[in-house]
Amino acid sequence: MIQTQDDSALDDLVPVEVLQEHLLAVWHWFIQAMLNLDVALQIGLIAAAIIPALMFGPRLRRLVEHHTASRIRTGLARRLLSAALALATPLALLMVLAVVRIVLGSLERPYGLIDAAMSLMTAWLVIRAVTLIIRSKFWSNVAFYVIWPIAALDVFGLLDDVVIQLQALAIPLGETADGAPVDLSLFDILRTVIYFAALFWLASLAGRAVNAQLEKAEEISPAFRALIAKVLGFVLPVAALLIALQLTGFNIATLAIFSGAVGIGVGLGLQKTVANFAAGFTLLADKSIKPGDALEIDGTFGWVTEMQSRYVSIRTRDGTEMLIPNERFIVEGVINWSKSDRAVRVHAPFGVSYATEDVELVQRVAIEAAQSVERVIADKTPVCNLMAYGASSVDFDLRFWITDPENGLSNIRSAVNVALWKAFKAHGIEFPFPQLDIHVKELPRSRTGARIASPE
């Protein structure tokens, strides 16, 4: 006979009875905790709070906009105000819920759901405000993935347990001078990242505000403005990081543990980066190069548009941007056409035919031609010197002065050469062309030994 088994293998794998007990316990909790008069009252009050929020939110927005439209028009204050106006109705709902919570508390009635709704509403308002003010997709995602989970954990009462578990995951770093152990927990790391992100954003706002004020100060030179901007760009993030570490209670003295690793990293691969960073400060401090200067590097002419911590951006006349490392200016040097004096001398060499008899006339005509060009300054008279007797021409060098090298050098040479062409044609002065005279001393012999007869 076949003997039946009372217990199947499924019961050994899945404890059905235990699962049923847990499900029944959850169901009883739901019946007792959720389906009662206090919970129904709070849900009704939350739903009822939407009505006055919809009524007073738009009115509050119009009232605030009417009194502030003419006073706050631009800048960060306007962006904050615009964000507040866009969130007028949710803010009104939050205020109504706050009033409801106060009333329930005064009547000694439960208000747990009201607190949960306020926490979630506050988190949503913060995320939405960050999106409207910063207008950055990255920071909006950071706010969503950080603030919203924290609010949800707080609503369900799990935030304290999560914090305890994060604090338990710690790495020992050493001991203080008093012998107390120093640990770095995952909770400290997360707090530091959050504090640093917020402080870094505030530091960026402060840096941009200072730079905007410096741009308006005409008495400050461009080089000094760039130096201040570079110092702020380095000091403010470092200060934000140190403040974030202090807020989390991290002992900064323990950073000495990582100094050896940082030194090895600098020695292996960061020499050029550090050298360029230091060279950038040197260039700004000694004012050898500043924004707006006209430079010539390896035969390429351009203007300094930006001076960053690692490189100098030079815009050429072709419209391209050359990013030159700061160290190159210190080691190799560069031609700065507008460093101390904006008046620079330009050379325009030319030659005339050997048939020209009056070289003084050539010099006078060349000087007058240069003076006729608009960009050539009149304060310094052009000079035309006879330089050499070339193979096909008598060579001259016309030298003239300009005060706007940033507007180009090749174009001014072209304008002077065009003026020379017209002036020489008007005075009958001939430009040379390459000539080669061949003198035959002896004609070659034929195969029979006879000399080839001359064509004459």
PDB file of C-alpha atoms in Angstrom, residues 26 40-41 88-89 106 121 136 145 166 219 222 296 327 334 391 407 425:
ATOM      1  CA  VAL A  26       0.138  43.070   9.891  1.00  0.00           C
ATOM      2  CA  ALA A  40     -10.043  59.168   9.599  1.00  0.00           C
ATOM      3  CA  LEU A  41     -10.198  62.611  11.230  1.00  0.00           C
ATOM      4  CA  ALA A  88       2.600  80.080  -2.980  1.00  0.00           C
ATOM      5  CA  THR A  89      -0.198  77.494  -2.983  1.00  0.00           C
ATOM      6  CA  SER A 106      -4.015  71.672  22.013  1.00  0.00           C
ATOM      7  CA  MET A 121       5.306  68.507   1.874  1.00  0.00           C
ATOM      8  CA  SER A 136      20.580  72.996 -12.524  1.00  0.00           C
ATOM      9  CA  TYR A 145      17.740  61.758  -4.108  1.00  0.00           C
ATOM     10  CA  LEU A 166      25.524  54.100   9.227  1.00  0.00           C
ATOM     11  CA  GLU A 219      39.901 101.487 -10.765  1.00  0.00           C
ATOM     12  CA  PRO A 222      42.167  93.387 -15.101  1.00  0.00           C
ATOM     13  CA  GLU A 296      52.637  86.323 -30.054  1.00  0.00           C
ATOM     14  CA  GLU A 327      54.252  76.967 -17.006  1.00  0.00           C
ATOM     15  CA  VAL A 334      56.354  84.961 -24.898  1.00  0.00           C
ATOM     16  CA  ALA A 391      70.442  90.710 -55.543  1.00  0.00           C
ATOM     17  CA  ASN A 407      43.524  94.824 -33.680  1.00  0.00           C
ATOM     18  CA  LYS A 425      53.054 104.255 -58.840  1.00  0.00           C
TER      19      LYS A 425
END
